[in-house]
Short mmCIF file of N, CA and C in Angstrom, two decimals:
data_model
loop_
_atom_site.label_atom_id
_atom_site.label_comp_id
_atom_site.label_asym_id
_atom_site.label_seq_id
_atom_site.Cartn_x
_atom_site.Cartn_y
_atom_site.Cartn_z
N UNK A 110 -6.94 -27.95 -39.83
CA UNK A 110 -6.13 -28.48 -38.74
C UNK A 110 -5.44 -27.35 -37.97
N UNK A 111 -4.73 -26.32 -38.84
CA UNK A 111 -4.21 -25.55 -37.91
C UNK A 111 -5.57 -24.37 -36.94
N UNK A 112 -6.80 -24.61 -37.78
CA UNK A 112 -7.32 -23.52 -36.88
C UNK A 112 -7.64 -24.21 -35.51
N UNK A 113 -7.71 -25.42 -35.71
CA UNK A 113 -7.83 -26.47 -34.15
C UNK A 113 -6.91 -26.00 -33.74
N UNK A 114 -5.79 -25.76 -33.97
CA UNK A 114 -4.65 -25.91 -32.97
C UNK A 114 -4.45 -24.59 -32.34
N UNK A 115 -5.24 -23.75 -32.97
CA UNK A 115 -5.00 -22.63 -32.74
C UNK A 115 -6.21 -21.96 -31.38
N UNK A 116 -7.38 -22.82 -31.96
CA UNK A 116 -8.22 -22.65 -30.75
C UNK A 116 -8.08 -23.76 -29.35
N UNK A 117 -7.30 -24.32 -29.83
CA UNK A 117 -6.61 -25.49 -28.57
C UNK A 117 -5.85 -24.88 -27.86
N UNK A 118 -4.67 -24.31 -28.40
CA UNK A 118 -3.81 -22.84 -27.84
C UNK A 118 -4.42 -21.94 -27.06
N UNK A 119 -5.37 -21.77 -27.45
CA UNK A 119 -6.22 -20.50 -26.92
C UNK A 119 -6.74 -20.71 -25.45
N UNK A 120 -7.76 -21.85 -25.96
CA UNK A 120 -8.42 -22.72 -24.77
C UNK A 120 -7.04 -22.60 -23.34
N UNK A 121 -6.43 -23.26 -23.85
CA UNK A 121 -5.32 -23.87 -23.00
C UNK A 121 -4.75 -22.36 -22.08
N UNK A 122 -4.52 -21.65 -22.98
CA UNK A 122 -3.58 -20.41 -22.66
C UNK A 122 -4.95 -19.58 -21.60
N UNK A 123 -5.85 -18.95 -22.09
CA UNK A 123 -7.02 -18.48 -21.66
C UNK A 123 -7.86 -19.09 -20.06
N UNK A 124 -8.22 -20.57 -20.50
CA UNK A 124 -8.65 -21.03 -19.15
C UNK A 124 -8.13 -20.73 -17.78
N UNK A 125 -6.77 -20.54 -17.55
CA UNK A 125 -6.06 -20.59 -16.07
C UNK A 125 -6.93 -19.13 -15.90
N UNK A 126 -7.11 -18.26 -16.72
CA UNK A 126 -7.44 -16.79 -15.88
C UNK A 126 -8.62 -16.65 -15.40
N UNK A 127 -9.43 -17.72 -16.00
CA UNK A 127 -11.10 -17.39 -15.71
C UNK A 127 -11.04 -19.02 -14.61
N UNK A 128 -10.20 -19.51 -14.69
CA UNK A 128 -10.09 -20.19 -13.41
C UNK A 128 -9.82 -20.36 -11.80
N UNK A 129 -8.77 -19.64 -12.10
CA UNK A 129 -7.90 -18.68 -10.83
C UNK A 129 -7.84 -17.39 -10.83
N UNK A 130 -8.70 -16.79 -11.74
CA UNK A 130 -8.85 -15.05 -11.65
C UNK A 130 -9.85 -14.57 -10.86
N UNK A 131 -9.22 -13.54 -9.97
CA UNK A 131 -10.69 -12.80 -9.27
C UNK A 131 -11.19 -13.73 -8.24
N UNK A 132 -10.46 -14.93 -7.32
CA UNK A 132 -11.06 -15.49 -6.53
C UNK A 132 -10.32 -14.68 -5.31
N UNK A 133 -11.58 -14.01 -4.11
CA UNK A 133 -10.74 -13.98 -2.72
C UNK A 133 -9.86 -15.09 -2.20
N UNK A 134 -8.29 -14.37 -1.69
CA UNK A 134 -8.04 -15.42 -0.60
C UNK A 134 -8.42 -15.89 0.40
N UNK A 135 -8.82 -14.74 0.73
CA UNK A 135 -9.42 -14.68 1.87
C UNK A 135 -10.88 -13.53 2.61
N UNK A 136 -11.66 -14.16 3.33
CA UNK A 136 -13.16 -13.43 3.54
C UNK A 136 -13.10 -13.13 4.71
N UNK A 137 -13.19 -12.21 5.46
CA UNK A 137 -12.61 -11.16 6.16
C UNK A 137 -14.39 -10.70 6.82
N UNK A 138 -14.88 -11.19 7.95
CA UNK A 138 -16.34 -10.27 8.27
C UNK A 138 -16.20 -10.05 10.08
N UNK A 139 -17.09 -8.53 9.82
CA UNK A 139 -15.75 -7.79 11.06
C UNK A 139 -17.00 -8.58 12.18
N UNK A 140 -18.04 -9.59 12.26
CA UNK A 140 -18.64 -10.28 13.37
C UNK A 140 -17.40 -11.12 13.74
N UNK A 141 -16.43 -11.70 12.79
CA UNK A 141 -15.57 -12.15 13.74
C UNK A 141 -14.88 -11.94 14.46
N UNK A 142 -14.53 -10.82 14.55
CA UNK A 142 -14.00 -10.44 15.52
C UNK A 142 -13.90 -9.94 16.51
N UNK A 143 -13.36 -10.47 18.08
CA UNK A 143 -13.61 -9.99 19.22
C UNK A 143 -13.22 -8.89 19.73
N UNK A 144 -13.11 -8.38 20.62
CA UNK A 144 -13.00 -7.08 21.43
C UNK A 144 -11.28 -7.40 21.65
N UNK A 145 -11.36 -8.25 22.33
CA UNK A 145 -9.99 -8.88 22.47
C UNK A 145 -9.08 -8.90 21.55
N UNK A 146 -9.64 -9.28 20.28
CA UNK A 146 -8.85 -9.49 19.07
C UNK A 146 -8.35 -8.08 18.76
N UNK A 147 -9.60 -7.67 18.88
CA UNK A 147 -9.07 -6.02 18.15
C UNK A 147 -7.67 -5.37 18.67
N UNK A 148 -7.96 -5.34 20.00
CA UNK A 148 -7.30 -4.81 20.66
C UNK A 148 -6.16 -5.57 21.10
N UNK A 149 -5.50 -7.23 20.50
CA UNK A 149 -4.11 -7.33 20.18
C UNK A 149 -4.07 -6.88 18.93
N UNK A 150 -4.53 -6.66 17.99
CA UNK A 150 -4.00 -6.23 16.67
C UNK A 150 -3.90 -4.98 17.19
N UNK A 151 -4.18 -3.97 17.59
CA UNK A 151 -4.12 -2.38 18.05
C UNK A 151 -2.29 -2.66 18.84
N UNK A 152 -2.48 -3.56 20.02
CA UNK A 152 -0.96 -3.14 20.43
C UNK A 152 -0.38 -3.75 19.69
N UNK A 153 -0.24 -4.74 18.95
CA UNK A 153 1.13 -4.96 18.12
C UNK A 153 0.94 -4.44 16.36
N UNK A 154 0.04 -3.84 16.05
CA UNK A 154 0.22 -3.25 14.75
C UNK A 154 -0.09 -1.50 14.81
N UNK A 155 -0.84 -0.82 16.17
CA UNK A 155 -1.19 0.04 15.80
C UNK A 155 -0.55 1.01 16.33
N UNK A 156 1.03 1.17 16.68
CA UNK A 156 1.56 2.25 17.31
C UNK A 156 2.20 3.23 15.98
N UNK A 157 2.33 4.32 16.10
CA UNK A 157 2.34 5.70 14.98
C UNK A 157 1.45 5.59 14.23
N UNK A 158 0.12 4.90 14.44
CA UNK A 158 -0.41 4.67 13.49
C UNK A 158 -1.75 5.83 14.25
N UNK A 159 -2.78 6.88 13.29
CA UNK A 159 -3.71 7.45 12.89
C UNK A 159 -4.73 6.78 12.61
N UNK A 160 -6.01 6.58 12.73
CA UNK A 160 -7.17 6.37 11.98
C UNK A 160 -8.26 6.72 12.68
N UNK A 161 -9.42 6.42 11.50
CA UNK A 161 -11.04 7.09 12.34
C UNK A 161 -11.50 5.99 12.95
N UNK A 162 -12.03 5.92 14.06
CA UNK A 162 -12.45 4.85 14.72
C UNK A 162 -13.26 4.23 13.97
N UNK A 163 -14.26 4.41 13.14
CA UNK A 163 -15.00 3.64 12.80
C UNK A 163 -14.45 2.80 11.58
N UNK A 164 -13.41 2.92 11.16
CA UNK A 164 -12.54 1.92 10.18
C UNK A 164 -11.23 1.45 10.90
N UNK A 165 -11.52 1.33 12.06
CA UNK A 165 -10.52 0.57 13.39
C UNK A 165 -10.12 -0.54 12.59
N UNK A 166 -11.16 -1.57 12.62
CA UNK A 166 -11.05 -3.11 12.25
C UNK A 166 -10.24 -3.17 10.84
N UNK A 167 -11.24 -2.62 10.24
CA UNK A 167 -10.80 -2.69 8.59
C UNK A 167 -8.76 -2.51 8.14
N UNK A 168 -8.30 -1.30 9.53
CA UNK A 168 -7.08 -0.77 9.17
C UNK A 168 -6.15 -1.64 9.55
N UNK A 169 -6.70 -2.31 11.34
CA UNK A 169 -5.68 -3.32 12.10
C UNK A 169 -5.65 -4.41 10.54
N UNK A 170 -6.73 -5.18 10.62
CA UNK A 170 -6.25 -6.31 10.01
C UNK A 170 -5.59 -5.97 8.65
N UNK A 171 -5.72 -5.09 8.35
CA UNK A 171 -4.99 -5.10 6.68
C UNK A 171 -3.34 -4.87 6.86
N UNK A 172 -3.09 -4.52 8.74
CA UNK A 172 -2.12 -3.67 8.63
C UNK A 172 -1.26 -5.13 9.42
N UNK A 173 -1.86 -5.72 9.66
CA UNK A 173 -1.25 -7.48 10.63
C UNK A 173 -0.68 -8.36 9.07
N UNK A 174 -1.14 -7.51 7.75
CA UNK A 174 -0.64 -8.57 6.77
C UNK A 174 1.22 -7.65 6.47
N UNK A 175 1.28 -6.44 7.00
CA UNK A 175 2.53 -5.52 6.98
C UNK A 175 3.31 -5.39 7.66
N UNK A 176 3.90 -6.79 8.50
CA UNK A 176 4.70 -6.37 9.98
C UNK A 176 5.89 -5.72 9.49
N UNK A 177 5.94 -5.34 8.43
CA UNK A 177 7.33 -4.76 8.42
C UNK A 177 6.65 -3.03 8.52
N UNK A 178 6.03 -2.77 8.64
CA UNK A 178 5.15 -1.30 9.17
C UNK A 178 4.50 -1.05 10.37
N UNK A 179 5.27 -2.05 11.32
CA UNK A 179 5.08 -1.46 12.30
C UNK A 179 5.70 -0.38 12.98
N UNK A 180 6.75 0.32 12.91
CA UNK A 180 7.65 1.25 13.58
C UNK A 180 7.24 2.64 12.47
N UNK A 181 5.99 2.30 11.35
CA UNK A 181 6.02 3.54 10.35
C UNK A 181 4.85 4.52 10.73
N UNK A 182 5.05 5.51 10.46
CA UNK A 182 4.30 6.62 10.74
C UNK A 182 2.84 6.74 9.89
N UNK A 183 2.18 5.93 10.12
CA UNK A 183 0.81 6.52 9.21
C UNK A 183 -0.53 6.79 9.58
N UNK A 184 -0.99 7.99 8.66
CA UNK A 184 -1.85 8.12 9.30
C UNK A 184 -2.98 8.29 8.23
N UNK A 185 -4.60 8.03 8.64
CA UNK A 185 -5.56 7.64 7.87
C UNK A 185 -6.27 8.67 7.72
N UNK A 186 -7.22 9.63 6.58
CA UNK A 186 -7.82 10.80 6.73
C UNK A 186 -9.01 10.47 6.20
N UNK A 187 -9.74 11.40 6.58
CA UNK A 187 -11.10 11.62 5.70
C UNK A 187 -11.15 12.39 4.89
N UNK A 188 -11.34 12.89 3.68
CA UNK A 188 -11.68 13.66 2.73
C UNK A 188 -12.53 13.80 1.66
N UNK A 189 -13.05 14.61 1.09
CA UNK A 189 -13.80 15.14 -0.09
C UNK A 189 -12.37 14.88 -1.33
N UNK A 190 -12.54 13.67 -2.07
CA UNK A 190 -11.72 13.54 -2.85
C UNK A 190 -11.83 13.15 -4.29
N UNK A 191 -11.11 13.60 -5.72
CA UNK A 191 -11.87 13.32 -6.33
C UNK A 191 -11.56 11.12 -6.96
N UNK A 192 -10.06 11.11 -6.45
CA UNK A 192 -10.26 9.37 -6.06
C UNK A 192 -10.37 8.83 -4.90
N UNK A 193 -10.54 7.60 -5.19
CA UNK A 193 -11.56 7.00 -3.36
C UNK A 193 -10.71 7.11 -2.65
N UNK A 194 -9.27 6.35 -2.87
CA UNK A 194 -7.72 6.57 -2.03
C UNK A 194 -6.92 7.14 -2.61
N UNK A 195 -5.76 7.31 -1.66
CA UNK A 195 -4.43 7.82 -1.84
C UNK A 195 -3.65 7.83 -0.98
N UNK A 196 -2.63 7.46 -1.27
CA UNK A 196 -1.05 7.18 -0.19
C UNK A 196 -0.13 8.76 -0.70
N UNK A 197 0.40 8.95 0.27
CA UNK A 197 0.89 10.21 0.01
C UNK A 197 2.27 9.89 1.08
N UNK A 198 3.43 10.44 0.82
CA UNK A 198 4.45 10.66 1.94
C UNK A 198 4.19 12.06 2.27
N UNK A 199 4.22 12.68 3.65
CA UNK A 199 4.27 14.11 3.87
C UNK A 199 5.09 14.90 3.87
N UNK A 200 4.99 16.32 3.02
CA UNK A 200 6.00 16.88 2.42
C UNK A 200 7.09 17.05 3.22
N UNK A 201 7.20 17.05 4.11
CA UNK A 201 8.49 17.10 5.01
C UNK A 201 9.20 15.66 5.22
N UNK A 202 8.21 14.74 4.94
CA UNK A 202 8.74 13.30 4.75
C UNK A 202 9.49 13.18 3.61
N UNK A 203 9.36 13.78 2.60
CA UNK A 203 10.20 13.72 1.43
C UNK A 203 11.89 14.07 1.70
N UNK A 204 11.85 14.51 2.33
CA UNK A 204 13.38 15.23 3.10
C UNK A 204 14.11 14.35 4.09
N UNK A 205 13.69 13.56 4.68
CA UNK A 205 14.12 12.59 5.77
C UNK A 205 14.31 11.20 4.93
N UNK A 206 14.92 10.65 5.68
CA UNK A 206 15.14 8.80 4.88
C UNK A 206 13.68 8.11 5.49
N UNK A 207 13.84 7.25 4.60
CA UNK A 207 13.21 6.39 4.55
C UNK A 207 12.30 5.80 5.41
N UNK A 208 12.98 5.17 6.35
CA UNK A 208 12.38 4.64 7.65
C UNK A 208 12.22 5.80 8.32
N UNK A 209 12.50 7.07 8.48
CA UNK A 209 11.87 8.41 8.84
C UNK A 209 10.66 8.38 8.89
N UNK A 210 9.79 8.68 7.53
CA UNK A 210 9.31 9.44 6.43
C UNK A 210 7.68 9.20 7.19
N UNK A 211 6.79 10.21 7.12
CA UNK A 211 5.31 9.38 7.76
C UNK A 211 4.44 9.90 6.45
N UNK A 212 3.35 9.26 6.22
CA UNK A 212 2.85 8.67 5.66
C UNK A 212 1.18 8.80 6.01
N UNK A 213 0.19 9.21 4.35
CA UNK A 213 -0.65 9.98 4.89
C UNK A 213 -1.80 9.28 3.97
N UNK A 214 -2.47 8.47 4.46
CA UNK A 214 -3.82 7.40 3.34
C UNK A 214 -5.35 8.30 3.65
N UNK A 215 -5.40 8.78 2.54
CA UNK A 215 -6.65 9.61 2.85
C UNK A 215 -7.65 8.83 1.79
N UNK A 216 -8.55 8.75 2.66
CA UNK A 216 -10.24 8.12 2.22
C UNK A 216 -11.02 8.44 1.95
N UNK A 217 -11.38 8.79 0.43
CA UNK A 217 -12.49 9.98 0.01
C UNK A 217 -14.18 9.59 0.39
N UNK A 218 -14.76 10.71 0.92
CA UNK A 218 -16.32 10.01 1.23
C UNK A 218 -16.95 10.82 0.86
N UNK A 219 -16.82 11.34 -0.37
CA UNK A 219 -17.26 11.72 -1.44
C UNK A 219 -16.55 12.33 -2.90
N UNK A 220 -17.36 11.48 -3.81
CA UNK A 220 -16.73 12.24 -4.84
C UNK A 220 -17.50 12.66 -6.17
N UNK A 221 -17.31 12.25 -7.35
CA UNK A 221 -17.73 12.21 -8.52
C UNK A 221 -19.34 11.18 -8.56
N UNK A 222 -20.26 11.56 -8.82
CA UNK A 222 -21.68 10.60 -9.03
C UNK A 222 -21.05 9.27 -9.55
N UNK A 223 -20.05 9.52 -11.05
CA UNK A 223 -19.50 8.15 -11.36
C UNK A 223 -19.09 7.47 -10.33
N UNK A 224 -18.18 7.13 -9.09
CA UNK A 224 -17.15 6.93 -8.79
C UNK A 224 -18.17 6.59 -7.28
N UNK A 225 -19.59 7.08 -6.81
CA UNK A 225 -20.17 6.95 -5.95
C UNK A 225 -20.45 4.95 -5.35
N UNK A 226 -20.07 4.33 -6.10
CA UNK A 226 -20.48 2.29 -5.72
C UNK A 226 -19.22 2.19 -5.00
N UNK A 227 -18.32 2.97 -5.50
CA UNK A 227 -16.85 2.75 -5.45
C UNK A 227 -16.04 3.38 -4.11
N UNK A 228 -16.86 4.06 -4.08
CA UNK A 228 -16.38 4.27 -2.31
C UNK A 228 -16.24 4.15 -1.36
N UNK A 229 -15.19 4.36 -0.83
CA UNK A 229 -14.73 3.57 0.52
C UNK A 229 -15.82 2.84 1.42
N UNK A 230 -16.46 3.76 2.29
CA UNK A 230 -17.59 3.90 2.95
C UNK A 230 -18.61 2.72 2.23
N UNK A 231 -19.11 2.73 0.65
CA UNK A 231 -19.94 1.26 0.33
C UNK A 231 -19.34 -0.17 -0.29
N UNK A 232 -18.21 -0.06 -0.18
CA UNK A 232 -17.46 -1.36 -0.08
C UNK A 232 -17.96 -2.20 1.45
N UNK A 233 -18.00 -3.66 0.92
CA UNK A 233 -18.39 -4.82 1.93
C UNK A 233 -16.99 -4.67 3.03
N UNK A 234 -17.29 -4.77 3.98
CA UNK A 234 -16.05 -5.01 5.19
C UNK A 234 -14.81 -5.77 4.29
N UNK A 235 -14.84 -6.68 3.98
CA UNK A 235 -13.74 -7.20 3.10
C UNK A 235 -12.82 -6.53 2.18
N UNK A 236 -13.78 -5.81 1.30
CA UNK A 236 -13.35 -5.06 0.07
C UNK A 236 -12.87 -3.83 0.66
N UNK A 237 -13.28 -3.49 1.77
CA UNK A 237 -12.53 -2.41 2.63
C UNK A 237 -11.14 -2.61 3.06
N UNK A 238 -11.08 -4.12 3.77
CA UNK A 238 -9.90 -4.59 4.15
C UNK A 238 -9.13 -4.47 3.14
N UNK A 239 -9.16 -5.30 1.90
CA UNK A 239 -8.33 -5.40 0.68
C UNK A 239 -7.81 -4.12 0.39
N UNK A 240 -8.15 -3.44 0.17
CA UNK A 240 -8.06 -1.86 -0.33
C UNK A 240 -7.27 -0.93 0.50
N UNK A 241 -7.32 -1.26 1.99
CA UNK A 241 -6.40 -0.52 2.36
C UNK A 241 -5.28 -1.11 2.29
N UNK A 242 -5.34 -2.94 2.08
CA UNK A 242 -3.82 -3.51 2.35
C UNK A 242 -3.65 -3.11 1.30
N UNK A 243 -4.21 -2.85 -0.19
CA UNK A 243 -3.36 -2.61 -1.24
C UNK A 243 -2.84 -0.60 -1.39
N UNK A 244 -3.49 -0.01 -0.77
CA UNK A 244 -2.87 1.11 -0.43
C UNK A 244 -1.70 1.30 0.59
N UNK A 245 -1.37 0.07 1.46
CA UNK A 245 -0.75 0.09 2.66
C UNK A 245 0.82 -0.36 1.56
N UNK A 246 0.48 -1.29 0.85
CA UNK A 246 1.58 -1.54 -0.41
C UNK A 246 2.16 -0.44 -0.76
N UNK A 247 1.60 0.76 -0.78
CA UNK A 247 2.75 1.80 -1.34
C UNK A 247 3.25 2.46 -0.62
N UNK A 248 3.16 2.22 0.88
CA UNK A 248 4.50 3.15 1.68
C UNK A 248 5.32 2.03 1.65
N UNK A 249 6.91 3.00 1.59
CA UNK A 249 7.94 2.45 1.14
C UNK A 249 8.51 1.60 0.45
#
């Protein structure tokens, strides 16, 4: 009896994660979006803001989920890195407050053979989006 109860426990406790784990909120494909679109997300999310044109889309929309980053200084790089991202404050940003401070997301496009599925550049448009909003999470 108690080992029932124990795999009843389990069941119970276990199911929610393989239920609600790992589902997108949301699916993100850059055909939807218009010329137009882009370019209101550019004036109301993209002023102090840096990036390579060809990850335009990917940066606006991740950056429309951060309105509190709009007045922040960041800027997007390319690099030979040995992880795919990184948020960095710039060393002179370390010295200024807060709402100062600018802010430096560099995008490795190349690295380690391991680490090659995983890179920026072969992530689906989506998984691109996600990734920078969750790098966009660590300024300030």
């Amino acid at each position: 009896m108690r080992e029932k109860k124990q795999i009843c426990f389990l069941f119970l406790f276990i199911s929610p994660f393989f239920i609600f784990g790992q589902k997108p909120r949301k699916n993100f494909e850059s055909e939807s979006l218009s010329q137009q679109s882009i370019s209101d997300l550019n004036r109301e999310f993209g002023k102090k803001k840096r990036y390579p044109q060809r990850y335009e889309m990917q940066v606006l929309l991740a950056l429309s989920y951060y309105p509190e980053l709009k007045n922040t200084s960041i800027s997007f790089r390319i690099r030979e890195r040995h992880t795919p991202l990184d948020t960095r404050s710039t060393w002179l940003g370390l010295l200024e407050p807060r709402k100062k401070r600018q802010y430096v997301i560099t995008i490795s496009d190349s690295s380690e053979p391991m680490l090659t599925p995983i890179l920026f550049k072969n992530l689906p448009f989506s998984a691109q989006v996600g990734v920078i909003g969750h790098e966009l999470g660590h300024v300030n």
